Short mmCIF file of C-alpha atoms in Angstrom, two decimals:
data_model
loop_
_atom_site.label_atom_id
_atom_site.label_comp_id
_atom_site.label_asym_id
_atom_site.label_seq_id
_atom_site.Cartn_x
_atom_site.Cartn_y
_atom_site.Cartn_z
CA MET M 1 6.87 -8.04 -25.83
CA ARG M 2 7.12 -4.30 -25.39
CA THR M 3 8.84 -2.99 -22.25
CA ALA M 4 7.39 -0.34 -19.92
CA TYR M 5 9.86 1.57 -17.74
CA TYR M 6 8.97 3.37 -14.51
CA ILE M 7 11.68 5.83 -13.57
CA SER M 8 12.12 8.36 -10.80
CA ASP M 9 14.60 10.02 -8.50
CA GLY M 10 12.24 8.82 -5.73
CA THR M 11 10.55 5.45 -5.24
CA ALA M 12 8.86 5.55 -8.69
CA ILE M 13 5.58 4.55 -7.03
CA THR M 14 3.68 7.42 -8.65
CA ALA M 15 5.04 6.47 -12.08
CA GLU M 16 4.08 2.85 -11.48
CA VAL M 17 0.53 3.63 -10.38
CA PHE M 18 -0.07 5.99 -13.29
CA GLY M 19 1.55 3.71 -15.87
CA HIS M 20 -0.21 0.64 -14.55
CA ALA M 21 -3.60 2.39 -14.68
CA LEU M 22 -2.98 3.53 -18.25
CA LEU M 23 -1.68 0.19 -19.52
CA SER M 24 -4.51 -1.71 -17.83
CA LEU M 25 -6.83 -0.08 -20.40
CA PHE M 26 -5.22 -2.33 -23.01
CA THR M 27 -5.35 -6.10 -23.27
CA ILE M 28 -1.68 -6.30 -24.26
CA GLU M 29 1.01 -7.83 -22.02
CA PHE M 30 4.05 -5.72 -21.20
CA LYS M 31 7.40 -6.37 -19.58
CA HIS M 32 7.74 -4.02 -16.59
CA ILE M 33 10.99 -2.52 -15.31
CA THR M 34 11.17 -0.05 -12.41
CA ILE M 35 14.30 1.99 -11.79
CA PRO M 36 13.95 4.10 -8.63
CA PHE M 37 16.41 6.61 -7.10
CA VAL M 38 17.99 7.80 -10.33
CA GLU M 39 19.71 10.76 -8.73
CA THR M 40 22.89 11.45 -10.70
CA THR M 41 23.65 12.18 -14.35
CA GLU M 42 25.74 8.97 -14.44
CA GLU M 43 22.74 6.95 -13.31
CA ALA M 44 20.54 8.74 -15.85
CA ILE M 45 22.95 7.84 -18.67
CA GLU M 46 22.87 4.21 -17.54
CA VAL M 47 19.04 4.31 -17.63
CA VAL M 48 19.10 5.67 -21.18
CA ARG M 49 21.48 2.86 -22.16
CA LYS M 50 19.09 0.25 -20.69
CA ILE M 51 16.16 1.73 -22.57
CA SER M 52 18.15 1.53 -25.83
CA GLU M 53 18.94 -2.10 -25.04
CA SER M 54 15.26 -2.90 -24.55
CA PHE M 55 14.51 -1.27 -27.90
CA GLN M 56 17.14 -3.52 -29.52
CA ASP M 57 15.80 -6.64 -27.77
CA ASP M 58 12.07 -5.99 -28.25
CA ASP M 59 12.25 -4.27 -31.63
CA GLN M 60 9.60 -1.93 -30.20
CA ARG M 61 10.18 1.43 -28.57
CA PRO M 62 9.79 1.09 -24.79
CA LEU M 63 7.22 3.20 -22.95
CA VAL M 64 8.89 5.37 -20.32
CA PHE M 65 6.82 6.69 -17.42
CA TYR M 66 8.80 9.07 -15.25
CA THR M 67 8.66 11.72 -12.56
CA ILE M 68 12.02 13.34 -11.99
CA VAL M 69 12.61 16.49 -9.97
CA ASN M 70 16.30 17.02 -10.78
CA ILE M 71 16.42 19.02 -14.01
CA GLU M 72 19.71 17.61 -15.34
CA VAL M 73 18.65 14.03 -14.68
CA ARG M 74 15.26 14.64 -16.26
CA LYS M 75 16.80 16.17 -19.36
CA ILE M 76 18.97 13.09 -19.94
CA VAL M 77 16.15 10.57 -19.39
CA SER M 78 13.81 12.55 -21.64
CA LYS M 79 16.23 12.00 -24.53
CA SER M 80 16.08 8.21 -24.47
CA VAL M 81 14.81 6.29 -27.49
CA GLY M 82 11.66 5.42 -25.51
CA ILE M 83 8.23 6.98 -25.84
CA ASN M 84 8.10 9.45 -22.98
CA TYR M 85 5.29 9.88 -20.48
CA ASN M 86 6.39 12.74 -18.27
CA PHE M 87 2.80 12.68 -17.11
CA LEU M 88 2.88 15.09 -14.16
CA ASP M 89 4.73 17.89 -15.91
CA GLN M 90 2.09 18.93 -18.40
CA PHE M 91 -0.34 19.58 -15.56
CA VAL M 92 2.03 21.77 -13.58
CA ALA M 93 1.94 25.00 -15.62
CA PRO M 94 -1.88 25.13 -15.87
CA LEU M 95 -2.18 24.37 -12.15
CA GLU M 96 0.30 27.13 -11.31
CA LYS M 97 -2.03 29.48 -13.18
CA VAL M 98 -5.09 28.27 -11.27
CA LEU M 99 -3.39 28.47 -7.89
CA GLY M 100 -1.56 31.70 -8.66
CA VAL M 101 1.71 30.44 -7.18
CA PRO M 102 4.75 28.74 -8.67
CA SER M 103 5.37 25.05 -7.98
CA LYS M 104 8.29 24.12 -5.76
CA PRO M 105 9.35 20.65 -6.78
CA GLU M 106 11.38 18.92 -4.10
CA LYS M 107 12.75 15.42 -4.13
CA HIS M 108 11.22 12.78 -1.91
CA ARG M 109 8.07 14.69 -1.03
CA THR M 110 5.73 11.76 -1.63
CA HIS M 111 6.25 8.24 -0.29
CA SER M 112 9.12 9.42 1.87
CA ILE M 113 9.81 9.58 5.58
CA HIS M 114 9.43 13.36 5.31
CA GLU M 115 5.69 13.12 4.81
CA LYS M 116 4.06 14.65 7.83
CA THR M 117 1.99 11.61 8.57
CA TYR M 118 4.74 9.01 8.29
CA ASP M 119 5.11 8.28 12.01
CA ILE M 120 1.33 8.06 12.38
CA ARG M 121 1.24 5.32 9.75
CA ILE M 122 3.99 3.29 11.42
CA GLU M 123 2.27 3.66 14.78
CA ALA M 124 -0.97 2.46 13.16
CA VAL M 125 0.79 -0.60 11.70
CA ASN M 126 2.18 -1.48 15.13
CA TYR M 127 -1.29 -0.98 16.60
CA ALA M 128 -2.90 -3.24 13.97
CA LEU M 129 -0.36 -5.99 14.66
CA ALA M 130 -0.75 -5.71 18.45
CA ASN M 131 -4.53 -5.75 18.10
CA ASP M 132 -4.85 -8.43 15.44
CA ASP M 133 -7.23 -11.33 15.84
CA GLY M 134 -8.61 -10.31 19.23
CA SER M 135 -5.15 -10.65 20.74
CA ASN M 136 -5.52 -7.58 22.89
CA LEU M 137 -8.82 -6.35 24.26
CA LYS M 138 -7.54 -3.55 26.44
CA ASP M 139 -6.46 -0.99 23.84
CA TYR M 140 -9.76 -0.66 21.97
CA HIS M 141 -10.19 2.87 23.32
CA GLU M 142 -7.32 3.84 20.99
CA ALA M 143 -8.87 2.20 17.92
CA ASP M 144 -10.26 4.28 15.06
CA ILE M 145 -12.19 1.21 13.94
CA ILE M 146 -12.65 -2.39 15.10
CA LEU M 147 -13.29 -4.91 12.34
CA VAL M 148 -15.32 -7.92 13.40
CA GLY M 149 -16.26 -11.13 11.60
CA VAL M 150 -15.67 -14.86 11.52
CA SER M 151 -12.22 -16.33 11.02
CA ARG M 152 -10.88 -15.77 7.45
CA SER M 153 -13.38 -13.18 6.34
CA GLY M 154 -10.67 -10.63 5.48
CA LYS M 155 -10.22 -8.73 8.74
CA THR M 156 -6.45 -8.95 9.13
CA PRO M 157 -5.28 -7.87 5.66
CA THR M 158 -7.86 -5.07 5.69
CA SER M 159 -6.66 -3.84 9.10
CA LEU M 160 -3.08 -3.79 7.87
CA TYR M 161 -4.01 -1.97 4.69
CA LEU M 162 -5.98 0.69 6.58
CA ALA M 163 -2.97 1.21 8.83
CA LEU M 164 -0.25 1.20 6.18
CA GLN M 165 -2.02 3.33 3.60
CA TYR M 166 -4.16 5.64 5.68
CA GLY M 167 -2.65 5.67 9.16
CA ILE M 168 -5.93 4.39 10.59
CA LYS M 169 -5.69 2.39 13.82
CA ALA M 170 -7.70 -0.71 13.02
CA ALA M 171 -8.13 -3.50 15.56
CA ASN M 172 -9.84 -6.71 14.61
CA TYR M 173 -11.77 -9.29 16.56
CA PRO M 174 -12.80 -12.75 15.33
CA PHE M 175 -16.08 -14.20 16.47
CA THR M 176 -15.38 -17.81 17.43
CA GLU M 177 -17.28 -20.82 18.72
CA ASP M 178 -16.70 -19.47 22.23
CA ASP M 179 -18.82 -16.43 21.45
CA MET M 180 -21.52 -18.58 19.85
CA GLY M 181 -23.10 -20.59 22.66
CA ASP M 182 -26.71 -20.86 21.72
CA ILE M 183 -26.72 -17.63 19.88
CA LEU M 184 -23.96 -15.15 19.08
CA ARG M 185 -23.91 -12.26 21.50
CA LEU M 186 -21.71 -9.20 21.40
CA PRO M 187 -18.89 -9.66 23.94
CA ALA M 188 -18.79 -6.98 26.65
CA SER M 189 -15.30 -5.92 25.52
CA LEU M 190 -16.81 -4.94 22.16
CA ARG M 191 -20.13 -3.55 23.35
CA ARG M 192 -18.32 -0.71 25.10
CA PHE M 193 -17.00 0.42 21.72
CA LYS M 194 -20.02 -0.41 19.60
CA ASP M 195 -19.72 2.79 17.57
CA LYS M 196 -16.34 1.67 16.29
CA LEU M 197 -17.47 -1.73 15.07
CA PHE M 198 -17.58 -2.63 11.40
CA GLY M 199 -18.59 -6.13 10.33
CA LEU M 200 -17.26 -8.25 7.51
CA THR M 201 -19.08 -11.20 6.05
CA ILE M 202 -18.43 -13.47 3.09
CA GLN M 203 -20.21 -16.09 1.02
CA ALA M 204 -20.28 -19.49 2.73
CA ASP M 205 -18.80 -21.43 -0.20
CA ARG M 206 -15.93 -18.95 -0.55
CA LEU M 207 -15.22 -19.17 3.20
CA HIS M 208 -15.36 -22.97 2.99
CA GLN M 209 -12.80 -22.85 0.19
CA ILE M 210 -10.43 -20.47 2.04
CA ARG M 211 -10.63 -22.43 5.27
CA SER M 212 -10.13 -25.74 3.44
CA GLU M 213 -6.79 -24.45 2.15
CA ARG M 214 -5.75 -23.99 5.78
CA ARG M 215 -7.30 -27.06 7.40
CA ALA M 216 -8.77 -29.44 4.86
CA ASN M 217 -11.64 -31.69 6.00
CA SER M 218 -11.84 -30.07 9.44
CA LYS M 219 -15.08 -29.15 11.15
CA TYR M 220 -13.72 -25.56 11.03
CA ALA M 221 -13.64 -25.66 7.23
CA SER M 222 -16.88 -27.56 6.67
CA LEU M 223 -19.55 -25.84 4.65
CA LYS M 224 -22.06 -26.51 7.42
CA GLN M 225 -19.88 -24.78 10.03
CA CYS M 226 -19.19 -21.83 7.69
CA ARG M 227 -22.92 -21.41 7.02
CA MET M 228 -23.78 -21.55 10.71
CA GLU M 229 -21.14 -18.99 11.71
CA LEU M 230 -22.06 -16.59 8.91
CA ARG M 231 -25.76 -16.81 9.74
CA GLU M 232 -24.96 -15.98 13.36
CA VAL M 233 -22.75 -12.98 12.60
CA GLU M 234 -25.11 -11.54 10.00
CA ASN M 235 -27.99 -11.84 12.45
CA LEU M 236 -25.87 -10.07 15.04
CA TYR M 237 -24.94 -7.25 12.65
CA ARG M 238 -28.61 -6.69 11.87
CA LYS M 239 -29.81 -6.93 15.45
CA GLU M 240 -27.11 -4.60 16.78
CA LYS M 241 -27.21 -2.32 13.72
CA ILE M 242 -23.51 -2.80 13.04
CA PRO M 243 -22.64 -1.62 9.51
CA PHE M 244 -21.25 -4.49 7.47
CA LEU M 245 -19.96 -5.52 4.09
CA ASN M 246 -19.79 -8.77 2.17
CA SER M 247 -16.12 -9.06 1.19
CA THR M 248 -16.48 -11.97 -1.25
CA ARG M 249 -16.02 -10.03 -4.48
CA PHE M 250 -13.79 -7.26 -3.19
CA SER M 251 -10.06 -6.68 -2.86
CA ILE M 252 -8.64 -5.24 0.36
CA GLU M 253 -8.26 -1.92 -1.46
CA GLU M 254 -11.96 -1.99 -2.35
CA ILE M 255 -13.05 -3.14 1.12
CA SER M 256 -10.98 -0.35 2.68
CA ALA M 257 -12.35 2.30 0.32
CA LYS M 258 -15.90 1.13 1.01
CA ILE M 259 -15.35 1.16 4.78
CA LEU M 260 -14.08 4.75 4.62
CA ALA M 261 -16.96 5.80 2.37
CA THR M 262 -19.59 4.09 4.56
CA THR M 263 -18.35 5.14 7.97
CA GLY M 264 -17.02 8.58 7.10
CA LEU M 265 -13.85 7.62 8.96
CA GLN M 266 -11.13 10.17 8.21
CA ARG M 267 -7.82 8.94 6.93
CA LYS M 268 -4.66 10.43 8.45
CA LYS M 269 -2.83 10.38 5.15
CA TYR M 270 -3.72 11.41 1.64
CA MET Q 1 -8.89 26.41 1.80
CA ARG Q 2 -9.37 24.96 -1.66
CA THR Q 3 -10.86 21.47 -1.93
CA ALA Q 4 -9.41 18.65 -4.01
CA TYR Q 5 -11.76 15.85 -5.05
CA TYR Q 6 -10.70 12.34 -6.03
CA ILE Q 7 -13.49 10.56 -7.86
CA SER Q 8 -13.82 7.18 -9.53
CA ASP Q 9 -16.18 4.33 -10.27
CA GLY Q 10 -13.46 2.18 -8.66
CA THR Q 11 -11.45 2.74 -5.47
CA ALA Q 12 -10.15 6.17 -6.63
CA ILE Q 13 -6.64 5.11 -5.57
CA THR Q 14 -5.15 6.04 -8.96
CA ALA Q 15 -6.79 9.49 -8.79
CA GLU Q 16 -5.48 9.96 -5.25
CA VAL Q 17 -1.91 8.97 -6.08
CA PHE Q 18 -1.81 11.18 -9.17
CA GLY Q 19 -3.51 14.14 -7.48
CA HIS Q 20 -1.38 13.85 -4.37
CA ALA Q 21 1.83 13.76 -6.45
CA LEU Q 22 0.75 16.84 -8.40
CA LEU Q 23 -0.41 18.85 -5.38
CA SER Q 24 2.72 17.98 -3.42
CA LEU Q 25 4.62 20.18 -5.89
CA PHE Q 26 2.93 23.16 -4.24
CA THR Q 27 3.34 24.42 -0.69
CA ILE Q 28 -0.38 25.12 -0.36
CA GLU Q 29 -2.69 23.15 1.96
CA PHE Q 30 -5.78 21.56 0.47
CA LYS Q 31 -8.87 19.91 1.85
CA HIS Q 32 -9.10 16.39 0.41
CA ILE Q 33 -12.31 14.51 -0.37
CA THR Q 34 -12.38 11.05 -1.97
CA ILE Q 35 -15.58 9.66 -3.44
CA PRO Q 36 -15.08 6.08 -4.67
CA PHE Q 37 -17.54 3.77 -6.44
CA VAL Q 38 -19.54 6.42 -8.27
CA GLU Q 39 -21.32 3.94 -10.51
CA THR Q 40 -24.74 5.40 -11.35
CA THR Q 41 -25.93 8.65 -12.90
CA GLU Q 42 -27.76 9.43 -9.63
CA GLU Q 43 -24.50 9.12 -7.71
CA ALA Q 44 -22.73 11.26 -10.31
CA ILE Q 45 -25.36 14.02 -9.94
CA GLU Q 46 -24.86 13.91 -6.16
CA VAL Q 47 -21.09 14.27 -6.67
CA VAL Q 48 -21.62 17.31 -8.90
CA ARG Q 49 -23.84 18.81 -6.19
CA LYS Q 50 -21.14 18.30 -3.56
CA ILE Q 51 -18.53 19.95 -5.80
CA SER Q 52 -20.84 22.96 -6.20
CA GLU Q 53 -21.25 23.12 -2.45
CA SER Q 54 -17.48 23.15 -1.93
CA PHE Q 55 -17.21 25.98 -4.43
CA GLN Q 56 -19.81 27.93 -2.42
CA ASP Q 57 -18.04 27.21 0.87
CA ASP Q 58 -14.46 27.79 -0.25
CA ASP Q 59 -15.12 30.54 -2.76
CA GLN Q 60 -12.53 28.75 -4.90
CA ARG Q 61 -13.20 26.26 -7.65
CA PRO Q 62 -12.40 22.75 -6.40
CA LEU Q 63 -9.83 20.63 -8.21
CA VAL Q 64 -11.39 17.39 -9.45
CA PHE Q 65 -9.13 14.42 -10.19
CA TYR Q 66 -11.05 11.55 -11.70
CA THR Q 67 -10.84 8.27 -13.56
CA ILE Q 68 -14.25 7.02 -14.62
CA VAL Q 69 -14.87 4.18 -17.06
CA ASN Q 70 -18.65 4.52 -17.40
CA ILE Q 71 -19.27 7.09 -20.14
CA GLU Q 72 -22.57 8.47 -18.79
CA VAL Q 73 -21.14 8.88 -15.29
CA ARG Q 74 -18.01 10.51 -16.63
CA LYS Q 75 -19.98 12.96 -18.73
CA ILE Q 76 -21.94 14.15 -15.71
CA VAL Q 77 -18.90 14.52 -13.44
CA SER Q 78 -16.97 16.35 -16.17
CA LYS Q 79 -19.62 19.07 -16.14
CA SER Q 80 -19.18 20.03 -12.50
CA VAL Q 81 -18.07 23.55 -11.56
CA GLY Q 82 -14.67 22.13 -10.55
CA ILE Q 83 -11.44 22.30 -12.49
CA ASN Q 84 -11.20 18.90 -14.14
CA TYR Q 85 -8.18 16.61 -14.19
CA ASN Q 86 -9.28 13.65 -16.26
CA PHE Q 87 -5.59 12.86 -16.27
CA LEU Q 88 -5.55 9.37 -17.83
CA ASP Q 89 -7.78 10.14 -20.77
CA GLN Q 90 -5.53 12.46 -22.70
CA PHE Q 91 -2.86 9.75 -22.84
CA VAL Q 92 -5.19 7.09 -24.19
CA ALA Q 93 -5.57 8.19 -27.82
CA PRO Q 94 -1.81 8.69 -28.41
CA LEU Q 95 -1.09 5.35 -26.74
CA GLU Q 96 -3.66 3.60 -28.94
CA LYS Q 97 -1.74 4.95 -31.91
CA VAL Q 98 1.60 3.69 -30.57
CA LEU Q 99 0.25 0.26 -29.71
CA GLY Q 100 -1.90 -0.01 -32.82
CA VAL Q 101 -4.89 -1.37 -30.91
CA PRO Q 102 -7.92 0.28 -29.33
CA SER Q 103 -8.16 0.55 -25.55
CA LYS Q 104 -10.76 -1.58 -23.76
CA PRO Q 105 -11.63 0.27 -20.59
CA GLU Q 106 -13.23 -2.01 -18.02
CA LYS Q 107 -14.32 -1.18 -14.53
CA HIS Q 108 -12.35 -2.47 -11.57
CA ARG Q 109 -9.29 -3.58 -13.51
CA THR Q 110 -6.79 -2.03 -11.11
CA HIS Q 111 -6.88 -2.40 -7.33
CA SER Q 112 -9.60 -5.03 -7.59
CA ILE Q 113 -9.91 -8.69 -6.72
CA HIS Q 114 -9.87 -9.40 -10.45
CA GLU Q 115 -6.21 -8.55 -10.75
CA LYS Q 116 -4.40 -11.74 -11.64
CA THR Q 117 -2.03 -11.48 -8.72
CA TYR Q 118 -4.57 -10.74 -6.01
CA ASP Q 119 -4.48 -14.16 -4.33
CA ILE Q 120 -0.68 -14.14 -4.41
CA ARG Q 121 -0.66 -10.88 -2.47
CA ILE Q 122 -3.04 -12.17 0.20
CA GLU Q 123 -0.99 -15.36 0.52
CA ALA Q 124 2.14 -13.21 0.91
CA VAL Q 125 0.49 -11.15 3.68
CA ASN Q 126 -0.44 -14.31 5.54
CA TYR Q 127 3.10 -15.57 5.07
CA ALA Q 128 4.60 -12.31 6.39
CA LEU Q 129 2.39 -12.46 9.48
CA ALA Q 130 3.15 -16.14 10.15
CA ASN Q 131 6.86 -15.48 9.70
CA ASP Q 132 7.10 -12.20 11.55
CA ASP Q 133 9.75 -11.62 14.19
CA GLY Q 134 11.39 -15.05 13.92
CA SER Q 135 8.15 -16.68 15.01
CA ASN Q 136 8.50 -19.53 12.56
CA LEU Q 137 11.81 -20.91 11.38
CA LYS Q 138 10.56 -23.86 9.36
CA ASP Q 139 9.00 -22.12 6.36
CA TYR Q 140 12.04 -20.14 5.22
CA HIS Q 141 12.34 -22.34 2.13
CA GLU Q 142 9.17 -20.59 0.90
CA ALA Q 143 10.50 -17.07 1.53
CA ASP Q 144 11.40 -14.78 -1.33
CA ILE Q 145 13.45 -12.72 1.12
CA ILE Q 146 14.31 -12.84 4.83
CA LEU Q 147 14.86 -9.47 6.48
CA VAL Q 148 17.24 -9.52 9.43
CA GLY Q 149 18.23 -6.87 11.95
CA VAL Q 150 17.94 -5.84 15.57
CA SER Q 151 14.58 -5.26 17.22
CA ARG Q 152 12.85 -2.08 15.93
CA SER Q 153 14.99 -1.51 12.86
CA GLY Q 154 12.01 -1.57 10.48
CA LYS Q 155 11.75 -5.25 9.55
CA THR Q 156 8.07 -5.87 10.26
CA PRO Q 157 6.45 -2.91 8.45
CA THR Q 158 8.78 -3.48 5.50
CA SER Q 159 7.86 -7.19 5.32
CA LEU Q 160 4.17 -6.31 5.34
CA TYR Q 161 4.61 -3.65 2.68
CA LEU Q 162 6.56 -6.02 0.39
CA ALA Q 163 3.75 -8.57 0.80
CA LEU Q 164 0.78 -6.23 0.41
CA GLN Q 165 2.09 -4.16 -2.48
CA TYR Q 166 4.24 -6.60 -4.38
CA GLY Q 167 3.11 -10.09 -3.37
CA ILE Q 168 6.62 -10.87 -2.13
CA LYS Q 169 6.90 -13.45 0.64
CA ALA Q 170 9.05 -11.69 3.20
CA ALA Q 171 9.98 -13.36 6.49
CA ASN Q 172 11.83 -11.45 9.16
CA TYR Q 173 14.17 -12.49 11.93
CA PRO Q 174 15.33 -10.30 14.83
CA PHE Q 175 18.84 -10.74 16.18
CA THR Q 176 18.54 -10.76 19.96
CA GLU Q 177 20.82 -11.06 22.97
CA ASP Q 178 20.49 -14.84 22.62
CA ASP Q 179 22.26 -14.71 19.27
CA MET Q 180 24.93 -12.38 20.64
CA GLY Q 181 26.96 -14.44 23.13
CA ASP Q 182 30.49 -13.18 22.79
CA ILE Q 183 30.02 -12.26 19.20
CA LEU Q 184 26.98 -12.35 16.90
CA ARG Q 185 26.96 -15.46 14.76
CA LEU Q 186 24.52 -16.35 12.03
CA PRO Q 187 22.04 -18.90 13.41
CA ALA Q 188 22.01 -22.22 11.53
CA SER Q 189 18.35 -21.69 10.59
CA LEU Q 190 19.39 -18.60 8.63
CA ARG Q 191 22.70 -19.85 7.26
CA ARG Q 192 20.86 -22.45 5.15
CA PHE Q 193 19.09 -19.59 3.36
CA LYS Q 194 21.92 -17.10 3.28
CA ASP Q 195 21.17 -16.03 -0.28
CA LYS Q 196 17.77 -14.77 0.84
CA LEU Q 197 19.05 -12.60 3.69
CA PHE Q 198 18.83 -8.82 3.59
CA GLY Q 199 20.01 -6.79 6.57
CA LEU Q 200 18.57 -3.62 8.03
CA THR Q 201 20.46 -1.30 10.28
CA ILE Q 202 19.67 2.10 11.78
CA GLN Q 203 21.45 4.94 13.58
CA ALA Q 204 21.96 4.20 17.25
CA ASP Q 205 20.35 7.42 18.52
CA ARG Q 206 17.26 6.87 16.39
CA LEU Q 207 16.98 3.27 17.62
CA HIS Q 208 17.41 4.49 21.20
CA GLN Q 209 14.56 6.95 20.64
CA ILE Q 210 12.22 4.33 19.09
CA ARG Q 211 12.92 1.76 21.79
CA SER Q 212 12.50 4.36 24.53
CA GLU Q 213 8.94 4.99 23.33
CA ARG Q 214 8.26 1.30 23.92
CA ARG Q 215 10.24 0.68 27.11
CA ALA Q 216 11.60 3.88 28.59
CA ASN Q 217 14.75 3.62 30.73
CA SER Q 218 15.18 -0.09 30.03
CA LYS Q 219 18.49 -1.75 29.25
CA TYR Q 220 16.84 -2.69 25.93
CA ALA Q 221 16.37 0.98 25.03
CA SER Q 222 19.67 2.29 26.38
CA LEU Q 223 21.96 3.99 23.91
CA LYS Q 224 24.80 1.71 25.02
CA GLN Q 225 22.78 -1.43 24.25
CA CYS Q 226 21.60 -0.02 20.89
CA ARG Q 227 25.18 0.80 19.91
CA MET Q 228 26.43 -2.63 20.91
CA GLU Q 229 23.71 -4.48 18.99
CA LEU Q 230 24.14 -2.37 15.86
CA ARG Q 231 27.90 -2.80 15.90
CA GLU Q 232 27.45 -6.56 16.12
CA VAL Q 233 24.92 -6.82 13.28
CA GLU Q 234 26.87 -4.51 10.98
CA ASN Q 235 30.02 -6.56 11.60
CA LEU Q 236 28.04 -9.69 10.78
CA TYR Q 237 26.64 -8.21 7.55
CA ARG Q 238 30.13 -7.31 6.41
CA LYS Q 239 31.72 -10.59 7.44
CA GLU Q 240 29.01 -12.70 5.84
CA LYS Q 241 28.58 -10.37 2.84
CA ILE Q 242 24.88 -9.88 3.54
CA PRO Q 243 23.54 -6.88 1.58
CA PHE Q 244 22.21 -4.26 3.97
CA LEU Q 245 20.63 -0.85 4.22
CA ASN Q 246 20.54 1.86 6.89
CA SER Q 247 16.83 2.58 7.30
CA THR Q 248 17.15 5.73 9.43
CA ARG Q 249 16.20 8.27 6.78
CA PHE Q 250 13.90 6.12 4.69
CA SER Q 251 10.20 5.33 4.62
CA ILE Q 252 9.01 1.75 4.23
CA GLU Q 253 8.18 2.59 0.60
CA GLU Q 254 11.75 3.75 0.06
CA ILE Q 255 13.29 0.81 1.93
CA SER Q 256 11.17 -1.59 -0.13
CA ALA Q 257 12.07 0.10 -3.43
CA LYS Q 258 15.77 0.02 -2.49
CA ILE Q 259 15.60 -3.66 -1.51
CA LEU Q 260 14.04 -4.55 -4.86
CA ALA Q 261 16.57 -2.44 -6.75
CA THR Q 262 19.55 -3.87 -4.82
CA THR Q 263 18.60 -7.53 -4.83
CA GLY Q 264 16.90 -7.71 -8.22
CA LEU Q 265 14.04 -9.51 -6.47
CA GLN Q 266 11.07 -9.70 -8.83
CA ARG Q 267 7.74 -8.40 -7.64
CA LYS Q 268 4.65 -10.52 -8.33
CA LYS Q 269 2.50 -7.48 -8.95
CA TYR Q 270 2.93 -4.33 -10.96
#
């Protein structure tokens, strides 16, 4: 199996995302190795040695995706036996021309604590945790968005993703039996912030499956209960004109992107 | 201000990460607009219209970063008035040559629910939440890693990031006054899993500042208390040979990358 290396003097996240996107266009399996924080010439030489080793082991030249700001370090890595993808660099000179200014590469400018919005993201994560699962009804005035839906419809992971990636303060509230007397009504705590509500729903059989993994053979997990709850929340969304999304076929990344696109909610971080 | 567009028939996350990394090399501010899920020719025409509008408004040609699998959609977007960065495409043909097989672009292969490791990531997020802040001592046998440290040293956001991004099951345990009688000792619940422990520490003045935002003027937030707790945990890490990291100057992305690099812990997702 051929090896793909992701190398950087930072986290190597950019190299990973780019390399992963490129390799996902092929149906071949690769062995993946990330080496972050390659900051000295000694470390760079060690990286080159590892790449040579992979070439020996695999009998195929490794693919090497890298973004390296330090010129000495970059020069050494670029001379490995691997096939180089210094994918950012070839866009820099043309972009300098377009923008009419020289680039000023600095280490640790992306994915680092020096990003302007870093503290906002951490605050949003703390907010999402403190306002998970209806655990706190009194801080909704601070929310950028409040995700609602039945238990296990994807609210919590989506809230965390919105917070971690975009610095968006996302609370979430689960509609439970208690809210569903005869008919599901919007609790007063939510009605005050109706403009911030976004609903999630899911296919009944998928919900049944997810809940069964948690509590097999319970009323909670029964297909009948799942169907009833979903019918109630979907009716509520329609009646109250709450925008909503069926999460069944979507990842949290996709759900989050769709929420931003639908609501026009502005992310704090790009 | 010049506008940068990130466009895709998927989430546009790859376009955002690439574009953001490239633009961060310049000290110029940009206006950012992401348009995900451009899947029809009608939507593509609307995108082209928006790009023209930005050109009118800014009097500068927008930068357009895109990854689009659908050929018709891509053709339309590529003819906008923007400056195009179809950054993946130019690497595809050379890579086909290297690999000796044609690429098979498919929609939604990255960042989608169809990724093989998607369920593992969601399970890891649920695990991180259930095992946050020492809330559950009985599932540590399932942990890939157990982060330890004093309150507010970065354990929770790091656990969530390891779970969300890499599908790693990360528990976390806070050392508290209760563990620190005369001297901090490793609780029995942790000693059983000593090989999984990874310590976080932080500078005392930074910890004092973070805790003061939560509980100003408390004993908990006092610089004296912070210093005492940090001295105790650092002594413990050294005595017990627990690998550890000072998180003061690092983002959760950097902390996570360093943990993986130090421990050799294998991620479930690339």
